[in-house]
PDB file of C-alpha atoms in Angstrom:
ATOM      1  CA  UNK A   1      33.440-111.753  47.749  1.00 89.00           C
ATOM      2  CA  UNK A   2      30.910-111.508  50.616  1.00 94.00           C
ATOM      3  CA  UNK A   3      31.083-107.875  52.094  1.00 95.00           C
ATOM      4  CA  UNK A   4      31.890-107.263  56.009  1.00 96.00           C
ATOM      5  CA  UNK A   5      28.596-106.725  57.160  1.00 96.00           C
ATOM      6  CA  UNK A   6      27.911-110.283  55.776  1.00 96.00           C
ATOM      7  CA  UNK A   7      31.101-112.006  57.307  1.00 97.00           C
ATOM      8  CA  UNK A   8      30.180-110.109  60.905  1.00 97.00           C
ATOM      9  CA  UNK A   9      26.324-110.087  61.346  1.00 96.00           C
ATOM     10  CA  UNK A  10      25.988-113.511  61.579  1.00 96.00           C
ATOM     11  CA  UNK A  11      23.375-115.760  63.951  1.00 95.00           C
ATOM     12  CA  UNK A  12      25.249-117.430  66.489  1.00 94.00           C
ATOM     13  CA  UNK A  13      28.388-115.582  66.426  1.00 96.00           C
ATOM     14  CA  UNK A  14      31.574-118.193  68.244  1.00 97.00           C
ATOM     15  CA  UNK A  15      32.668-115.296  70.429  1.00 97.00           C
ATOM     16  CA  UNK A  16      30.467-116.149  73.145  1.00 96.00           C
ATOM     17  CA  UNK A  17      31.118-119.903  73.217  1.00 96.00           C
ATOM     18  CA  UNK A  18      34.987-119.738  72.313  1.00 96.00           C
ATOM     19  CA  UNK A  19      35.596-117.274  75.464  1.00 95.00           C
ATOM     20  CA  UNK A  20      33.544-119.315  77.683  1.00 95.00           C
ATOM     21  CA  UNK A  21      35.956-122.393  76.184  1.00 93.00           C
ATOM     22  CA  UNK A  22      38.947-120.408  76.774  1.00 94.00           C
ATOM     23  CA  UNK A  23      37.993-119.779  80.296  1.00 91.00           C
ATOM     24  CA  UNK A  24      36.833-123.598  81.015  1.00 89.00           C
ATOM     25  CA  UNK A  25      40.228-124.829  79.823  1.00 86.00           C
ATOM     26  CA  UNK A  26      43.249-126.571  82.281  1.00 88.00           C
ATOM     27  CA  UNK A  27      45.663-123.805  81.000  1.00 93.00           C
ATOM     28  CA  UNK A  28      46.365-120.408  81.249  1.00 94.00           C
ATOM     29  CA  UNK A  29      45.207-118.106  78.278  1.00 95.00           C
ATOM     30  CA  UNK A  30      45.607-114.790  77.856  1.00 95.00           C
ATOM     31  CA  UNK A  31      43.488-112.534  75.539  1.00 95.00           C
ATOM     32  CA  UNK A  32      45.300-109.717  74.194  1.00 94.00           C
ATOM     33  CA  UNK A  33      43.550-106.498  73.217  1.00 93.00           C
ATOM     34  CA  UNK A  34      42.076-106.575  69.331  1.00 95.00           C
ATOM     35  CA  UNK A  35      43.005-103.558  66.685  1.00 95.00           C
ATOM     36  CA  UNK A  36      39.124-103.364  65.566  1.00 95.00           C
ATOM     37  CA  UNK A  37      40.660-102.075  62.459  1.00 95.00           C
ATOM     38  CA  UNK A  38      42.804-104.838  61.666  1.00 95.00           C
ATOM     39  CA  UNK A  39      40.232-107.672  62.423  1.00 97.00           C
ATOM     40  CA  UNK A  40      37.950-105.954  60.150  1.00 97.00           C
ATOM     41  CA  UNK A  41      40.615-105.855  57.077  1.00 97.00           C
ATOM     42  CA  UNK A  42      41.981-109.654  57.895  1.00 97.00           C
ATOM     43  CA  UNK A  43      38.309-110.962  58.011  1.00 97.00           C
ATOM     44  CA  UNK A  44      37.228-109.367  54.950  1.00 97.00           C
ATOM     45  CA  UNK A  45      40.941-111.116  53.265  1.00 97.00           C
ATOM     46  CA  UNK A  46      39.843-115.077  54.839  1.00 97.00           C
ATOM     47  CA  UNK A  47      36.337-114.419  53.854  1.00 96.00           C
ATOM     48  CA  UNK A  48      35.527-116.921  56.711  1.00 96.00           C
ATOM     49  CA  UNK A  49      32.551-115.552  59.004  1.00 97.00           C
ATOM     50  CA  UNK A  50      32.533-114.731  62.684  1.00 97.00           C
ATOM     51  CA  UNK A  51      30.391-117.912  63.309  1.00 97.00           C
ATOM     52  CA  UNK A  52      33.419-119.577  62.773  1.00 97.00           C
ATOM     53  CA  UNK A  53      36.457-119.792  65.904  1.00 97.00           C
ATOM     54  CA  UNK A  54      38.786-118.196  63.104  1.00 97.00           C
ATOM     55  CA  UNK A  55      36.436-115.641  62.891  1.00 98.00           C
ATOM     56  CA  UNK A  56      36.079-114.942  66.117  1.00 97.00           C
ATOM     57  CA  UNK A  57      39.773-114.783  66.748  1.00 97.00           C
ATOM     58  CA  UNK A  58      40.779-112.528  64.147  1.00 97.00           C
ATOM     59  CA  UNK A  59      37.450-110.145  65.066  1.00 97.00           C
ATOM     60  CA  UNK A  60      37.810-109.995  68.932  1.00 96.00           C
ATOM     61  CA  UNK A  61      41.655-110.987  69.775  1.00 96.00           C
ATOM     62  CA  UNK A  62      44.985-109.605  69.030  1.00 95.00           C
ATOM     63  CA  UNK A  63      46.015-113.150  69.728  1.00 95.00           C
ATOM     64  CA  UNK A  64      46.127-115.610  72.543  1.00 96.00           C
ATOM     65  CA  UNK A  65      49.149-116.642  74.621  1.00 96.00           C
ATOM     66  CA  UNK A  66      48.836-120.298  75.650  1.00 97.00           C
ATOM     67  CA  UNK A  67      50.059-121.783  78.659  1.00 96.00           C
ATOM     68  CA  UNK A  68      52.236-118.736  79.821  1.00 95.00           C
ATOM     69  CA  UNK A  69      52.935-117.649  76.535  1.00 95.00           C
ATOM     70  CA  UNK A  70      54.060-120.988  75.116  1.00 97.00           C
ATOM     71  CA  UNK A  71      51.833-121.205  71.953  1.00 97.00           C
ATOM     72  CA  UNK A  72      50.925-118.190  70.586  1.00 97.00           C
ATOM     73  CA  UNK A  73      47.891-117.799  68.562  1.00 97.00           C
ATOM     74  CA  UNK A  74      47.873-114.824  65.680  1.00 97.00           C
ATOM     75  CA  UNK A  75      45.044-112.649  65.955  1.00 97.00           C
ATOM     76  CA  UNK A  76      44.506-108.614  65.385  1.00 96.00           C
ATOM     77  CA  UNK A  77      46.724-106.907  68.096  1.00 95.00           C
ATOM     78  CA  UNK A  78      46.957-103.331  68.176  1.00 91.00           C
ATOM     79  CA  UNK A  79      50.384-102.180  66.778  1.00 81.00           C
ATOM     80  CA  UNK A  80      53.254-101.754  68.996  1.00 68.00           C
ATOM     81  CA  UNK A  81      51.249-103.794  71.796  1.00 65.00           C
ATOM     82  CA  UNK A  82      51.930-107.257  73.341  1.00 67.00           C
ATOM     83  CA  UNK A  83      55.590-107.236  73.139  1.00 78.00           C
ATOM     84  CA  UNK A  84      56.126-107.938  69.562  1.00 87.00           C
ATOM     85  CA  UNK A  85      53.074-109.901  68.954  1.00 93.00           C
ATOM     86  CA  UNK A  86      52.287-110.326  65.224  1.00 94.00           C
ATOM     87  CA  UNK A  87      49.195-110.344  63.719  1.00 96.00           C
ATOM     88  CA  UNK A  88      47.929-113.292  61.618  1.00 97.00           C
ATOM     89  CA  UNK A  89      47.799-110.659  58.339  1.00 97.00           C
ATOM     90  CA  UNK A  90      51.545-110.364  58.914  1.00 96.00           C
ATOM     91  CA  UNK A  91      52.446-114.072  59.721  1.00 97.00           C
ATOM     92  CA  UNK A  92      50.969-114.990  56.416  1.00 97.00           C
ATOM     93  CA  UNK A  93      51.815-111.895  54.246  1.00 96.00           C
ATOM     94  CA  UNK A  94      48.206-110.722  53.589  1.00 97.00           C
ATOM     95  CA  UNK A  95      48.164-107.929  50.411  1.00 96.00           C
ATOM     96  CA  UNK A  96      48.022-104.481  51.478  1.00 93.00           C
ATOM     97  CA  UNK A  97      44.423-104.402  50.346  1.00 93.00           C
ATOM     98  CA  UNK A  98      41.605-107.210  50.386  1.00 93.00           C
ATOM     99  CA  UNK A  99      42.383-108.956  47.088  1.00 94.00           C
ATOM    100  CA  UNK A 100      39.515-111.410  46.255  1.00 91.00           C
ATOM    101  CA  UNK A 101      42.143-113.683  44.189  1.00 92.00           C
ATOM    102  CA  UNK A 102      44.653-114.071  46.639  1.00 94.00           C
ATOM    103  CA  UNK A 103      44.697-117.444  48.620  1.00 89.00           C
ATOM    104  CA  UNK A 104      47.396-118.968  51.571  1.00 89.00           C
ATOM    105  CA  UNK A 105      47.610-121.519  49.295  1.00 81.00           C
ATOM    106  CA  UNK A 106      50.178-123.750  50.986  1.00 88.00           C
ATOM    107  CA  UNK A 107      48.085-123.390  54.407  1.00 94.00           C
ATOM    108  CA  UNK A 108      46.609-120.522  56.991  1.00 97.00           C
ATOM    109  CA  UNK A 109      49.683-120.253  59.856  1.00 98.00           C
ATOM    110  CA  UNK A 110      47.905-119.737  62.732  1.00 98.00           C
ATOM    111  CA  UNK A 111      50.201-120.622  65.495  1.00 98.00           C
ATOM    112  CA  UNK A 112      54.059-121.097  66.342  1.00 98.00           C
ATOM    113  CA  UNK A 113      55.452-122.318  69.744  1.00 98.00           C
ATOM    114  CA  UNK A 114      58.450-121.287  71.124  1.00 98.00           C
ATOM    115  CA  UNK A 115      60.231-124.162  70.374  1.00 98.00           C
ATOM    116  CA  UNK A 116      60.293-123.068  66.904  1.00 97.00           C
ATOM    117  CA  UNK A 117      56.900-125.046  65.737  1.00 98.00           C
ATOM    118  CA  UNK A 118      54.298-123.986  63.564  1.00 98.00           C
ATOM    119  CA  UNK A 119      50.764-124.495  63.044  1.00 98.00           C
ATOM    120  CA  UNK A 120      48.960-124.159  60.239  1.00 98.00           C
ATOM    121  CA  UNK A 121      45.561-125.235  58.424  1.00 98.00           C
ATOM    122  CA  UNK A 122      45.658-126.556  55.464  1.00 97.00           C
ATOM    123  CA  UNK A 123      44.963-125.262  52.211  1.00 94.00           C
ATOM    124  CA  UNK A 124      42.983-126.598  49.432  1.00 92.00           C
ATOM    125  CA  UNK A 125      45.879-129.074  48.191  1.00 93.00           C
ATOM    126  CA  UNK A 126      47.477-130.332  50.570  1.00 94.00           C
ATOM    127  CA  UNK A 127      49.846-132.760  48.966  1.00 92.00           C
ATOM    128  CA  UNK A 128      50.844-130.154  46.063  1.00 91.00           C
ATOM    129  CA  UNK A 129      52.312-128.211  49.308  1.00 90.00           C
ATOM    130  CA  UNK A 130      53.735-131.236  50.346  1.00 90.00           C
ATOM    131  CA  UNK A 131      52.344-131.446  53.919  1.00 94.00           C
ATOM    132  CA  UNK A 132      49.924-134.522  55.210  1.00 96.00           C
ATOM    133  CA  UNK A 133      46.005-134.502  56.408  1.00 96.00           C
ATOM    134  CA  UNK A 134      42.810-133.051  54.311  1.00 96.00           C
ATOM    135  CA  UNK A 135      41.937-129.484  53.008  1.00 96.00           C
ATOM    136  CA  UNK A 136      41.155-127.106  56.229  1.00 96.00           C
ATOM    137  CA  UNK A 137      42.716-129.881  58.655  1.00 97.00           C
ATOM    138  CA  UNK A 138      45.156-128.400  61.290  1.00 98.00           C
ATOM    139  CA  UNK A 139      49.139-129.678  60.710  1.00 98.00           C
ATOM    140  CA  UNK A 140      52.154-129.180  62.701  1.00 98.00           C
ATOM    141  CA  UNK A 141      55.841-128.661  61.852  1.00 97.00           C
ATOM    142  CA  UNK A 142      57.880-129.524  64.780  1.00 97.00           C
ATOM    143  CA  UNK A 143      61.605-129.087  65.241  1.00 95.00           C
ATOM    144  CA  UNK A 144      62.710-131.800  67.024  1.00 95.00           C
ATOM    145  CA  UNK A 145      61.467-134.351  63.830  1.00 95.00           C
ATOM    146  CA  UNK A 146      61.484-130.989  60.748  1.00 95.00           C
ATOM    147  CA  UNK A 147      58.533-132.608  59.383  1.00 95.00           C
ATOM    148  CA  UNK A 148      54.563-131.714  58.949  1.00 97.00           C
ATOM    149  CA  UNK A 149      52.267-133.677  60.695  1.00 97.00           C
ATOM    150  CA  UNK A 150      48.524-134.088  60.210  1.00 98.00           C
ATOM    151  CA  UNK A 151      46.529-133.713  63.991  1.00 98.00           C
ATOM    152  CA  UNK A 152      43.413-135.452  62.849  1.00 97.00           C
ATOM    153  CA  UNK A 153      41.165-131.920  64.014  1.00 98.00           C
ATOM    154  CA  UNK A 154      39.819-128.542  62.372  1.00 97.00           C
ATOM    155  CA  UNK A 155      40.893-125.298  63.569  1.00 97.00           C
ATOM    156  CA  UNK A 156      37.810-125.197  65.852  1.00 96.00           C
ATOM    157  CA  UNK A 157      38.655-128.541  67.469  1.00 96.00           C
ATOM    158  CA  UNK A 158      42.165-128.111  67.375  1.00 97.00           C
ATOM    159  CA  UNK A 159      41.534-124.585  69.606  1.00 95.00           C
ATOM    160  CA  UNK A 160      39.184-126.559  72.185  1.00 94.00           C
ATOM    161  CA  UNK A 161      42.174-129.072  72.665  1.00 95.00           C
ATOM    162  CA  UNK A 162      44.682-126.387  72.958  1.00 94.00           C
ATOM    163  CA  UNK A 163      42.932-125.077  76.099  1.00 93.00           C
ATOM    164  CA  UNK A 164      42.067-128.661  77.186  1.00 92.00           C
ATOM    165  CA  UNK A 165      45.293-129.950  78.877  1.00 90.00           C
ATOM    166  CA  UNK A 166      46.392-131.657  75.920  1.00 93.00           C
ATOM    167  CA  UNK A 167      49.666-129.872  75.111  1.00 95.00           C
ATOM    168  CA  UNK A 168      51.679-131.616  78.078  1.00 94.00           C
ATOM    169  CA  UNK A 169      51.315-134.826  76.957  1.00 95.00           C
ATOM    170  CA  UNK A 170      51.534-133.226  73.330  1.00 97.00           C
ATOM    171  CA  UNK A 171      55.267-131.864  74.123  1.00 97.00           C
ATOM    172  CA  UNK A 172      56.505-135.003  76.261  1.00 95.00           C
ATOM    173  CA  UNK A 173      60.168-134.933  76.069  1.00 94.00           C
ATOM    174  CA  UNK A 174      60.323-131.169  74.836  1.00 96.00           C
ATOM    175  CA  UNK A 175      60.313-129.383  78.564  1.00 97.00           C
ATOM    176  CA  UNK A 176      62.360-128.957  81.091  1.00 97.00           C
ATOM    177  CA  UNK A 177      62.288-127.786  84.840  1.00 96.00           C
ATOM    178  CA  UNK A 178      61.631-123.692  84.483  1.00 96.00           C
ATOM    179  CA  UNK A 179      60.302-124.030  80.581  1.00 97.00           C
ATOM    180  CA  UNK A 180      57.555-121.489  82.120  1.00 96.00           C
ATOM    181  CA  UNK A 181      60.037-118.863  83.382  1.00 96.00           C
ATOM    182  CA  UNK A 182      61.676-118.793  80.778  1.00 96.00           C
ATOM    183  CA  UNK A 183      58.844-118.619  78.261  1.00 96.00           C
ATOM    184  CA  UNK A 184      57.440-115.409  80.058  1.00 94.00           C
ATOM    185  CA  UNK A 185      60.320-113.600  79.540  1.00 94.00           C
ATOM    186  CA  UNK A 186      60.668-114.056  75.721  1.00 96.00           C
ATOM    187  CA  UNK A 187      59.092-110.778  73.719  1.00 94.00           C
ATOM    188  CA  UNK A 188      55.848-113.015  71.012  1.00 93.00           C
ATOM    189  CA  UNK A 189      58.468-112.370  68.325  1.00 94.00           C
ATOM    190  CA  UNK A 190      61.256-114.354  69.724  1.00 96.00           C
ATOM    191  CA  UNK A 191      61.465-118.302  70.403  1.00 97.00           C
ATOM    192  CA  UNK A 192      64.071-120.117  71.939  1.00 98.00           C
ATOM    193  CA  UNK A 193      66.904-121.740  70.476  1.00 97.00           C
ATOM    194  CA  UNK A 194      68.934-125.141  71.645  1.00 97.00           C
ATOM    195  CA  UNK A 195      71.752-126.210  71.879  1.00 97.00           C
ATOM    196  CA  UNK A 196      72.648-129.240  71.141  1.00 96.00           C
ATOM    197  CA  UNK A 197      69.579-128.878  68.571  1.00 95.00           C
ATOM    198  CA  UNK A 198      66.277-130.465  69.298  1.00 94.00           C
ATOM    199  CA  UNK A 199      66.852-132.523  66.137  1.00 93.00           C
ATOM    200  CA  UNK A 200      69.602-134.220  67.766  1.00 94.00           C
ATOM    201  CA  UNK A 201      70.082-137.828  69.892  1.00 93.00           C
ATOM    202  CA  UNK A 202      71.583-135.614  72.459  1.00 95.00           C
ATOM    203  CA  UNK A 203      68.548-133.150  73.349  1.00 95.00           C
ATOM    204  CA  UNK A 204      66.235-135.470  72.973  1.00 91.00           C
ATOM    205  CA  UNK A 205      67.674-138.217  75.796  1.00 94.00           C
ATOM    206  CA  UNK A 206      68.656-134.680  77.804  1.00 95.00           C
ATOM    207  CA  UNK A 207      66.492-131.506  76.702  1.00 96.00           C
ATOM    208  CA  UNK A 208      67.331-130.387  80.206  1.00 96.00           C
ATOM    209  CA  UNK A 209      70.889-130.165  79.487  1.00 96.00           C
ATOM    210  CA  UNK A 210      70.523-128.542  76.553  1.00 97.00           C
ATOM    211  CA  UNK A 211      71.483-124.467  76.087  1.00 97.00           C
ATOM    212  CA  UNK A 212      68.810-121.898  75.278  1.00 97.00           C
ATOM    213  CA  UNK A 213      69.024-118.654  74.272  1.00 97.00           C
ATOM    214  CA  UNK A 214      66.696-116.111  72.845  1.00 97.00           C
ATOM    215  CA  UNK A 215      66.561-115.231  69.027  1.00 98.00           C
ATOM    216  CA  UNK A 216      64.052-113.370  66.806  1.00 97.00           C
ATOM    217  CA  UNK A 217      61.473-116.438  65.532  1.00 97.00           C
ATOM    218  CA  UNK A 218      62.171-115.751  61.910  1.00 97.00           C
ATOM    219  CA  UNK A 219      65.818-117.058  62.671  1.00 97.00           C
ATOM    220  CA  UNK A 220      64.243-120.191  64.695  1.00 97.00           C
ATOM    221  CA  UNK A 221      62.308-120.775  61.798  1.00 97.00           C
ATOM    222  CA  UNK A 222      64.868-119.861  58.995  1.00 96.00           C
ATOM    223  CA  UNK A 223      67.501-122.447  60.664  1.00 96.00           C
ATOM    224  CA  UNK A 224      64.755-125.084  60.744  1.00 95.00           C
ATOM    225  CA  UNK A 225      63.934-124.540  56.832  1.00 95.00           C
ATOM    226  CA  UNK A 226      67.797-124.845  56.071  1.00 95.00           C
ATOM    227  CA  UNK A 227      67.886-128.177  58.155  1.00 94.00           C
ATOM    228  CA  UNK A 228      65.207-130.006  56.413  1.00 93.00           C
ATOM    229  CA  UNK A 229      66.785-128.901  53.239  1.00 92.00           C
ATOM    230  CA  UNK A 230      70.339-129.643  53.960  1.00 92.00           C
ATOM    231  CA  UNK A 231      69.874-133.275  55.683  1.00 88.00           C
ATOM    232  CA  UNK A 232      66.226-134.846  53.981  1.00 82.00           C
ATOM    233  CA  UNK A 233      66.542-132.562  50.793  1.00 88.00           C
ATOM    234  CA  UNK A 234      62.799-131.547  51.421  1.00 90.00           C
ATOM    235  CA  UNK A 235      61.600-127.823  51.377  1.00 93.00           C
ATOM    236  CA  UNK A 236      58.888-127.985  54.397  1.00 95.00           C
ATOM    237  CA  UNK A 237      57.467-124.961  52.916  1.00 94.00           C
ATOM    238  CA  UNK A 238      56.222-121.307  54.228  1.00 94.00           C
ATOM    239  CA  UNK A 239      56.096-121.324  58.243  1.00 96.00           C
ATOM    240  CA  UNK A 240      55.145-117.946  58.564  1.00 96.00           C
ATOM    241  CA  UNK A 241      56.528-114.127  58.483  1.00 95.00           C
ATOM    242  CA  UNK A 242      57.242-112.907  61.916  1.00 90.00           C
TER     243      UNK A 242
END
């Protein structure tokens, strides 16, 4: 394993460039404050250096809240800060200490919406975990269709087109007049839940009519597990410890 002084004294550290991306972007993004600490202890786990946007990230932000808190991005937050925001070494069940033979083996959850959707990059075997694209590409589970889909894009890339506007077209058919109110008042562990499901004919040719209420995200994310095992018999796999 390559020591923290290696993974952090790097030339050309992302910092720089991914905050001046963030800032360049068509949607709102809000930095929350790191936990030094914590960054420090998650890089040394990924072994991935702060040249990198993952890097960078985990070292400098205690996540990112996406277009008023839609998509939120796991970083290093200081505990007890940011409403409930997790950090990325609790999303994806990091050991206690750095552990050179552990590996997220099905995939590195980086993101969920608050819809229920996850985001993940994937791990070194893609197809043994049963999800679609290369090693280190970016997937997505979404709820309305409780399958993985491959987005074609690193986690570098896939960051950039976060910030780039791309995430209305992205969620056509999955918002609804007020979907930013209502997102800002949800605490980063929560998501919301609908009624009739998003799964169903009936939110999809009316999400407006649908019901929504606010549960903790590991329920949003338990119920969509159960789904995909009671109606396609498919486990989608781990989407993430909140």
């Amino acid at each position: 394993m390559r020591e923290l002084r290696q993974l952090i004294d790097v030339e050309e550290p992302a910092w720089p460039e991914l905050r001046e991306t963030l800032g360049a972007g068509s949607v709102s993004v809000e930095v929350l404050q790191p936990d030094g600490a914590v960054g420090d202890a998650s890089l040394l786990q990924l072994q991935v250096t702060a040249r990198s946007y993952l890097g960078a990230v985990v070292l400098h932000c205690g996540g990112l809240l996406v277009d008023d808190g839609w998509l939120r991005m796991f970083g290093s937050p200081v505990d007890g800060a940011a409403h409930g925001m997790p950090s990325l070494a609790r999303v994806n069940r990091f050991p206690e200490s750095c552990d050179s033979a552990w590996r997220p083996d099905a995939g590195l959850v980086v993101a969920h919406d608050v819809l229920g959707g996850v985001f993940a990059v994937n791990g070194g075997s893609p197809a043994d975990a049963g999800r679609p694209g290369a090693p280190g590409e970016v997937a997505y589970f979404g709820p309305d269709s409780l399958r993985w889909e491959a987005l074609g894009m690193g986690h570098s890339a896939w960051l950039a087109w976060l910030v780039s506007g791309a995430l209305d077209e992205f969620y056509e058919g999955l918002r609804w007049p007020g979907w930013r109110d209502e997102a800002r008042t949800l605490k980063n562990d929560q998501g919301l839940s609908l009624f009739p499901p998003l799964w169903s004919a009936e939110a999809r040719q009316n999400i407006a009519g649908t019901s929504r209420r606010a549960v903790p995200m590991a329920e949003l994310l338990g119920v969509a597990r159960d789904s995909c095992r009671q109606f396609d018999g498919v486990d989608p796999g781990f989407l993430g410890a909140v």
